[in-house]
CSV table of C-alpha atoms and ligand atoms in Angstrom, one decimal:
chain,number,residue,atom,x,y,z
A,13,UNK,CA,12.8,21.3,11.3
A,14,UNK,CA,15.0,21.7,8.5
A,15,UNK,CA,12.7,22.6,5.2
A,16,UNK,CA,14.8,22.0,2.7
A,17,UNK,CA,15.5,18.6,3.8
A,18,UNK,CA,11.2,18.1,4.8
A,19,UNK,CA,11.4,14.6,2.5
A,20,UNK,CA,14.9,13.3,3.1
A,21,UNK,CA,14.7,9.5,4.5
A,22,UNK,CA,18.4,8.9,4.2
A,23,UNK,CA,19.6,6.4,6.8
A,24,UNK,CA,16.1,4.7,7.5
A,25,UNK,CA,14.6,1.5,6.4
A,26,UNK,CA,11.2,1.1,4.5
A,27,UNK,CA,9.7,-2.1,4.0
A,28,UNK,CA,7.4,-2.1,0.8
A,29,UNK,CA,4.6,-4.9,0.1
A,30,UNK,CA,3.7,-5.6,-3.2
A,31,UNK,CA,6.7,-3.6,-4.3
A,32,UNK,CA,7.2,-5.2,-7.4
A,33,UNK,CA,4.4,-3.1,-9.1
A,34,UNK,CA,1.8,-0.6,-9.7
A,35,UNK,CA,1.7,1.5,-6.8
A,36,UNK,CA,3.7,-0.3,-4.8
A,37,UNK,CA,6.9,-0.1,-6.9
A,38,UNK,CA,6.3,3.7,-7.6
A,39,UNK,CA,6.7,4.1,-3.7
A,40,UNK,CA,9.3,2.0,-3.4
A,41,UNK,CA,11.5,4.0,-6.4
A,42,UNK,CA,10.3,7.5,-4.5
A,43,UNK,CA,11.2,6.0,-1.3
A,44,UNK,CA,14.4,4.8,-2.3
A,45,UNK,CA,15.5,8.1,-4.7
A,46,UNK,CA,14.5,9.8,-1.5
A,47,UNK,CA,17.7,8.1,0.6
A,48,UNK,CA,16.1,5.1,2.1
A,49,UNK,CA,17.0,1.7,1.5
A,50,UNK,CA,14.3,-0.6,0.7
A,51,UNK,CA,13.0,-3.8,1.4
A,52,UNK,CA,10.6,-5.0,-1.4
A,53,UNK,CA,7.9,-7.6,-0.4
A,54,UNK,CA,6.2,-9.6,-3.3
A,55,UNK,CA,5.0,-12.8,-4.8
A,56,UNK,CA,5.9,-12.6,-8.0
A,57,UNK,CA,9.5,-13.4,-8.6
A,58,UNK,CA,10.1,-11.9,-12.3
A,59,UNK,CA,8.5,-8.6,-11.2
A,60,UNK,CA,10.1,-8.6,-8.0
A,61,UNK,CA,13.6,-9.2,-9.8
A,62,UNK,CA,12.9,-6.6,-12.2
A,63,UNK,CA,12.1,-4.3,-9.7
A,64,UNK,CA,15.4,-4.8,-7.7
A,65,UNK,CA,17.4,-4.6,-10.8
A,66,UNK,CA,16.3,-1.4,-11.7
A,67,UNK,CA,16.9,0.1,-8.1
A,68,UNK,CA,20.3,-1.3,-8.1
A,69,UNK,CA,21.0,0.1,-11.4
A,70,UNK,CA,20.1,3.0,-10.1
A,71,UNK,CA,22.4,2.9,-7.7
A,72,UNK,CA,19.3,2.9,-4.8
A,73,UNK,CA,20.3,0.5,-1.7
A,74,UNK,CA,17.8,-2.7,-1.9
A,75,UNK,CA,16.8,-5.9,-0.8
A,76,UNK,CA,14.3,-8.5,-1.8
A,77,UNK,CA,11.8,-10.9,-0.3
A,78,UNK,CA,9.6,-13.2,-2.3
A,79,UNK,CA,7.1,-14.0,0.0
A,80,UNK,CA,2.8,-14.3,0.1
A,81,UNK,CA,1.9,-11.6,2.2
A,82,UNK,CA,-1.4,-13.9,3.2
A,83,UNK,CA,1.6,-16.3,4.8
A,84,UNK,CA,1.7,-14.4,8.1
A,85,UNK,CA,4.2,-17.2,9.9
A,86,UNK,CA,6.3,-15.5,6.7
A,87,UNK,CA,5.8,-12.1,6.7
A,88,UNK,CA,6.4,-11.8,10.2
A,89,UNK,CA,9.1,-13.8,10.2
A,90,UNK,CA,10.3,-11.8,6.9
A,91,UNK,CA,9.9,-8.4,8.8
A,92,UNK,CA,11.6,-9.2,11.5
A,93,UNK,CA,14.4,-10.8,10.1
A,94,UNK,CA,14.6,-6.8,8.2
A,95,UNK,CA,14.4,-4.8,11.3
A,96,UNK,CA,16.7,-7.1,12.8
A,97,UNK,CA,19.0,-7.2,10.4
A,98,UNK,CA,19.4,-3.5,10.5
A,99,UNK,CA,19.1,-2.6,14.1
A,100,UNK,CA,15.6,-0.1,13.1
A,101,UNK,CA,12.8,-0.4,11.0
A,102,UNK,CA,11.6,3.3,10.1
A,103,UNK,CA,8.9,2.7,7.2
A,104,UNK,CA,6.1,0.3,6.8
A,105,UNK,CA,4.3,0.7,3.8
A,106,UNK,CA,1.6,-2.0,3.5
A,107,UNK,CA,0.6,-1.9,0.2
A,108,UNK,CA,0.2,-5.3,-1.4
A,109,UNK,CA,-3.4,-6.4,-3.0
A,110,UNK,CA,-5.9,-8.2,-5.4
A,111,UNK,CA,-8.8,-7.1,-6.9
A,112,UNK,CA,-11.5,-9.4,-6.0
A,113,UNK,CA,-13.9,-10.5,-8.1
A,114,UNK,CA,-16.6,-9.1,-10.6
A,115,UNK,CA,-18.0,-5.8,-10.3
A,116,UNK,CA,-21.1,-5.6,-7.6
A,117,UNK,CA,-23.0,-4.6,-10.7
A,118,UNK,CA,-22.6,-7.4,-12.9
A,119,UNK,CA,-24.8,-11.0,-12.7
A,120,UNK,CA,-21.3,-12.8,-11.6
A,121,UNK,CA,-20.6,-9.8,-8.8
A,122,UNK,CA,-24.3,-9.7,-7.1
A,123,UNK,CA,-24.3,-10.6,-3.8
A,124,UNK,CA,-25.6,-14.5,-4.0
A,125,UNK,CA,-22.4,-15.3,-6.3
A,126,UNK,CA,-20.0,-13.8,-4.1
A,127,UNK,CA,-17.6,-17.5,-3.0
A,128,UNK,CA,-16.5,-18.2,0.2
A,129,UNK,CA,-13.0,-18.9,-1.6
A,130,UNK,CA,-13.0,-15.5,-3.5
A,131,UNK,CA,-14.3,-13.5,-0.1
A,132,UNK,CA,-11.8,-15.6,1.9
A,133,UNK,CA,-8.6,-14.8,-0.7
A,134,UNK,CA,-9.4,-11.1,-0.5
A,135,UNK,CA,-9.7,-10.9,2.8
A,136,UNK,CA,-6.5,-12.9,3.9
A,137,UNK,CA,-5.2,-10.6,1.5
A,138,UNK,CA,-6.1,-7.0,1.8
A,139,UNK,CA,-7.0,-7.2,5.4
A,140,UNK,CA,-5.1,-9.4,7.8
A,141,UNK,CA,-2.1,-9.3,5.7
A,142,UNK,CA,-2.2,-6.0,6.0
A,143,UNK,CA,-2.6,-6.2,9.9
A,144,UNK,CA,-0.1,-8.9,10.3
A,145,UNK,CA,2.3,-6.6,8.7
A,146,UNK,CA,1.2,-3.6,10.7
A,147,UNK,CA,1.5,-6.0,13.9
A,148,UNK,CA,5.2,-6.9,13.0
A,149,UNK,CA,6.3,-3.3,12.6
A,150,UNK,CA,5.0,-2.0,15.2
A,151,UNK,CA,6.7,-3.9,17.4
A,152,UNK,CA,9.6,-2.7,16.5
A,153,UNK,CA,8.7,1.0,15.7
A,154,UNK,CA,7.2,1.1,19.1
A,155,UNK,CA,10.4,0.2,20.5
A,156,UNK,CA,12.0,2.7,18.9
A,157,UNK,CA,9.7,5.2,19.4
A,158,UNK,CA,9.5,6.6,16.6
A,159,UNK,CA,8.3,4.8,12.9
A,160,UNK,CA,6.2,5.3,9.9
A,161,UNK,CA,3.0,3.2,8.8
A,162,UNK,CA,1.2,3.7,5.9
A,163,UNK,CA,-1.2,1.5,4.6
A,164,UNK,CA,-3.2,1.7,1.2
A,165,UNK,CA,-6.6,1.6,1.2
A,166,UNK,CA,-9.6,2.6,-2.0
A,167,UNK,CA,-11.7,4.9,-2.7
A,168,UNK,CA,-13.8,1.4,-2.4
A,169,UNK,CA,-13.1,1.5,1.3
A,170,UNK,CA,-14.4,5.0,1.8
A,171,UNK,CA,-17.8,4.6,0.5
A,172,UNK,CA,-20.2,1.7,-1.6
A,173,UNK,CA,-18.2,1.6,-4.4
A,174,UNK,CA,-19.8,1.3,-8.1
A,175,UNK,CA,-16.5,0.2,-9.9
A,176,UNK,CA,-15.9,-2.9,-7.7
A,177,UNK,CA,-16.9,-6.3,-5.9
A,178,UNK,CA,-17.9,-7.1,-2.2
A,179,UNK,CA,-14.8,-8.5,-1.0
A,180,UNK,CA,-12.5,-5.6,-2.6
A,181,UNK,CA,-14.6,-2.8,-1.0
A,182,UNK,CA,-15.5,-4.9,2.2
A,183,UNK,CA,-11.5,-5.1,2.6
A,184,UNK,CA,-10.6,-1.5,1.7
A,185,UNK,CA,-13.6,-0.8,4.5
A,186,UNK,CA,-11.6,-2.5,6.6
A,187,UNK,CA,-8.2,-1.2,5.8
A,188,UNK,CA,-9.7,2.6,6.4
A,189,UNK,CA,-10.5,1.6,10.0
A,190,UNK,CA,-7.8,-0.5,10.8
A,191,UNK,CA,-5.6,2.7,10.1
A,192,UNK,CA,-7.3,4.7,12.3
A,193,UNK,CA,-7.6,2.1,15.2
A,194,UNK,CA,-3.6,1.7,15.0
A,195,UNK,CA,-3.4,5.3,14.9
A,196,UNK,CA,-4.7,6.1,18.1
A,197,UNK,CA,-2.7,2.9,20.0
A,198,UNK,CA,0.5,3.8,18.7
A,199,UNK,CA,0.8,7.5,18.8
A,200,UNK,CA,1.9,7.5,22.3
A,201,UNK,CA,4.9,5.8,21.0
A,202,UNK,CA,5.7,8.2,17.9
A,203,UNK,CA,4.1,6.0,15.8
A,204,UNK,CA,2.6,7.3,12.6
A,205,UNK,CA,-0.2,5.2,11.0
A,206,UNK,CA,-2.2,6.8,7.6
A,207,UNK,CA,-3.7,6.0,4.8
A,208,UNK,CA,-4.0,6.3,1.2
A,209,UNK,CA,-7.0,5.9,-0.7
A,210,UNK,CA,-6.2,5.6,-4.3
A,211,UNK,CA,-9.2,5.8,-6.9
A,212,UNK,CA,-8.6,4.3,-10.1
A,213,UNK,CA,-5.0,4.2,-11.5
A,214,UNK,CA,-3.4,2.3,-14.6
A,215,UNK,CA,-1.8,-0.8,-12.9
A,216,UNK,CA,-2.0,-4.4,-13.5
A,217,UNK,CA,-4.5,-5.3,-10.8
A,218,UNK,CA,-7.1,-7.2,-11.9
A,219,UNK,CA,-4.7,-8.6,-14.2
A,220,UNK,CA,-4.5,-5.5,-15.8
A,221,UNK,CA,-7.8,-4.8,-17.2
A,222,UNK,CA,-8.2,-1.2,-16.5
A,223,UNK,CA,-5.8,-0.6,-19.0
A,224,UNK,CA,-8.6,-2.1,-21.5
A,225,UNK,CA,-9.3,0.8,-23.6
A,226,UNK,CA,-13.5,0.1,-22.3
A,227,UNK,CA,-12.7,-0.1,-18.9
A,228,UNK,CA,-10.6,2.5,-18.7
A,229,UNK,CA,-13.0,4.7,-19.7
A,230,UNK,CA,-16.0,3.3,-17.8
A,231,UNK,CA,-13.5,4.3,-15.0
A,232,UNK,CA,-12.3,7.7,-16.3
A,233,UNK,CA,-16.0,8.3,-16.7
A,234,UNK,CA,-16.1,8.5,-12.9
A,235,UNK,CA,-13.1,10.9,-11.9
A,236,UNK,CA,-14.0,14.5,-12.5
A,237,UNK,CA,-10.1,14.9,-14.0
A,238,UNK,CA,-11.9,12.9,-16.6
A,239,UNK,CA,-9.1,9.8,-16.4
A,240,UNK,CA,-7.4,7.2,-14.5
A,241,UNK,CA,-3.9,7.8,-12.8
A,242,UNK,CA,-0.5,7.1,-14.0
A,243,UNK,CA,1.2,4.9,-10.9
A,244,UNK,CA,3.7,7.8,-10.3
A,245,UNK,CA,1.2,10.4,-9.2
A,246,UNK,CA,1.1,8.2,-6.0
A,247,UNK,CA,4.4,9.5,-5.4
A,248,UNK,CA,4.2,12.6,-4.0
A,249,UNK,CA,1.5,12.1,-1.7
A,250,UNK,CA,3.3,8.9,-0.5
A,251,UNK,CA,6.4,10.2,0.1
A,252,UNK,CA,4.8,13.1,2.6
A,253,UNK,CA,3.2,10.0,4.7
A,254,UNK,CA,6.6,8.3,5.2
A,255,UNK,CA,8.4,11.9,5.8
A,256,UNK,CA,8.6,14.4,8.6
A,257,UNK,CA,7.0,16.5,6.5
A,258,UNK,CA,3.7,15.1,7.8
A,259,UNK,CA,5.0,14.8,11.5
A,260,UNK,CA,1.5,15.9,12.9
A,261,UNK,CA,-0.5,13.7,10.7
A,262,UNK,CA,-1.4,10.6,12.0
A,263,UNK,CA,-4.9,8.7,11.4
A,264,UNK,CA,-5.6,10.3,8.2
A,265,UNK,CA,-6.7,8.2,5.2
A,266,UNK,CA,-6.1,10.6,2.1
A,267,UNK,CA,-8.1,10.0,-1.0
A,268,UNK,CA,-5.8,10.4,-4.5
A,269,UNK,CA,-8.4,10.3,-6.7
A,270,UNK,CA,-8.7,12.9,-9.1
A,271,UNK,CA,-12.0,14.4,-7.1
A,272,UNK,CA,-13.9,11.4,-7.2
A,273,UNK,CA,-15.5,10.7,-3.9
A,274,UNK,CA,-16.2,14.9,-3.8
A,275,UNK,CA,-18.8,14.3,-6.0
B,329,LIG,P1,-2.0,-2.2,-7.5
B,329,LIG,O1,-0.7,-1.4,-7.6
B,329,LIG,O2,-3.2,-1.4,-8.0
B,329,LIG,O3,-2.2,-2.8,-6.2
B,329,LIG,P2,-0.7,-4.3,-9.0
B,329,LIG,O4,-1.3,-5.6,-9.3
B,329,LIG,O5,0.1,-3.6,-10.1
B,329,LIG,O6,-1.9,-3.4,-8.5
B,329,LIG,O7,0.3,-4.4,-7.7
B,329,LIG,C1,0.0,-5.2,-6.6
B,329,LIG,C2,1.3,-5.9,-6.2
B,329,LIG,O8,1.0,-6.7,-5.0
B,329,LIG,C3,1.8,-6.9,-7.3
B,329,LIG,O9,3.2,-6.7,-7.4
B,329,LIG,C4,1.5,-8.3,-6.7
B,329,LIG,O10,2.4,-9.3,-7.1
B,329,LIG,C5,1.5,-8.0,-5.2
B,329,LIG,N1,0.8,-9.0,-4.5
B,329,LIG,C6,-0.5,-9.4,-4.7
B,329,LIG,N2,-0.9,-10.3,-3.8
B,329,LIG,C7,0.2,-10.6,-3.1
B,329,LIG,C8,0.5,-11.5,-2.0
B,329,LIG,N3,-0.4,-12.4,-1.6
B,329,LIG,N4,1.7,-11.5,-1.5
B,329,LIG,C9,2.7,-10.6,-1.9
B,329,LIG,N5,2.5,-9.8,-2.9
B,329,LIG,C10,1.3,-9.7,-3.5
């Protein structure tokens, strides 16, 4: 192994979901300054657009797909057509997600007010999107021999969370063990499958409330830093999951959370 070239990833192929924002576009910029080319999943078109622009300003190889992840006829047939396409598919990052719903803690969040349709959105979301896109790169990392998952969890899936709803920490739950299920299936095959489990950064999930100078505090409140994160200190930790920098790290689900679940 090479150590000054531990995080190059030129010549592969990443697909990002939910790439046209928060946390999702800072791993697709590290990604791509880091030599991969990049295929950006995402439903919303002006965000997606912007987000290709930039990389192609930057002179970064890109491609995008404006698709809903929870449309898994789509985003297999979207993350086949990449792999095909290209002949390899090296890096799965599934990353897009919703919030889901008020706060456990709140009248509108208790468990009786919990919808089906909310539950249900989440869910199809966070969780079997997730697996569906897992699913679809796998089969052709395991092909291969040789690929890169990583999926991104919570903080909310690690533990009860007091920050968020049902459905968002049910999902995250899920998320957590769904890594570590894949993990163990797909090693044989060089297969890499970990997680990240962010706590609370400034993005514009939930619509972006967190960057609402109350919330953000009730949040900071939480982390022992004593504040949220800026969406590029996912970077780092990101970019070690989809490098061979972490070639004997599979199954791990890594809290970034400025110390929170420590406490
Ligand atoms: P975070 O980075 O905390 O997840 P953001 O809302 O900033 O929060 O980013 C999530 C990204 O996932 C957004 O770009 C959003 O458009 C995308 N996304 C959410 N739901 C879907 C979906 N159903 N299909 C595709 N992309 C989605």
């Amino acid at each position: 192994m090479q150590a000054e070239k531990l995080f190059d990833l030129k010549g592969q192929v990443a697909v990002v979901t939910g790439a046209g924002s928060g946390l999702g576009l800072a791993i697709t910029k590290t990604l791509a300054a880091n030599g991969a080319h990049v295929a950006l999943i995402d439903l919303n078109p002006e965000t997606l657009a912007a987000a290709y622009q930039w990389l192609n300003g930057q002179g970064y190889s890109a491609e995008s797909h404006q698709i809903d992840v929870s449309d898994s006829a789509a985003l297999r047939a979207t993350i086949d057509g990449i792999a095909e396409k290209h002949g390899h598919l090296d890096i799965l990052v599934a990353n897009a997600g919703i919030s889901g719903g008020p706060n456990s803690r709140t009248d509108a969040g208790a468990i009786e007010n919990v919808s089906d349709e909310l539950w249900n959105r989440v869910v199809d979301v966070n969780l079997t999107a997730t697996f569906v896109a897992i699913q679809s790169a796998a089969k052709h990392m395991k092909k291969q021999k040789s690929g890169r998952i990583v999926a991104i969890a919570s903080i909310a899936g690690l533990r009860g969370d007091p920050m968020t709803g049902y459905a968002y920490a049910s999902s995250k739950g899920a998320v957590v063990n769904l890594v570590k299920q894949a993990s163990w299936e797909l090693a044989p095959y060089n297969v890499l499958v970990n997680g990240i489990a962010p706590g609370p950064f400034r993005t514009n999930i939930a619509g972006g409330r967190i960057r609402e100078p109350e919330i953000e505090k009730a949040f900071a409140d939480t982390v022992p830093l004593g504040r949220i994160a800026e969406t590029d200190e996912i970077m780092g930790l990101a970019l070690l999951l989809c490098s061979k920098a972490s070639s004997f790290m599979t199954g791990a689900v890594i809290p970034i959370d400025g110390g929170t679940v420590a406490v």
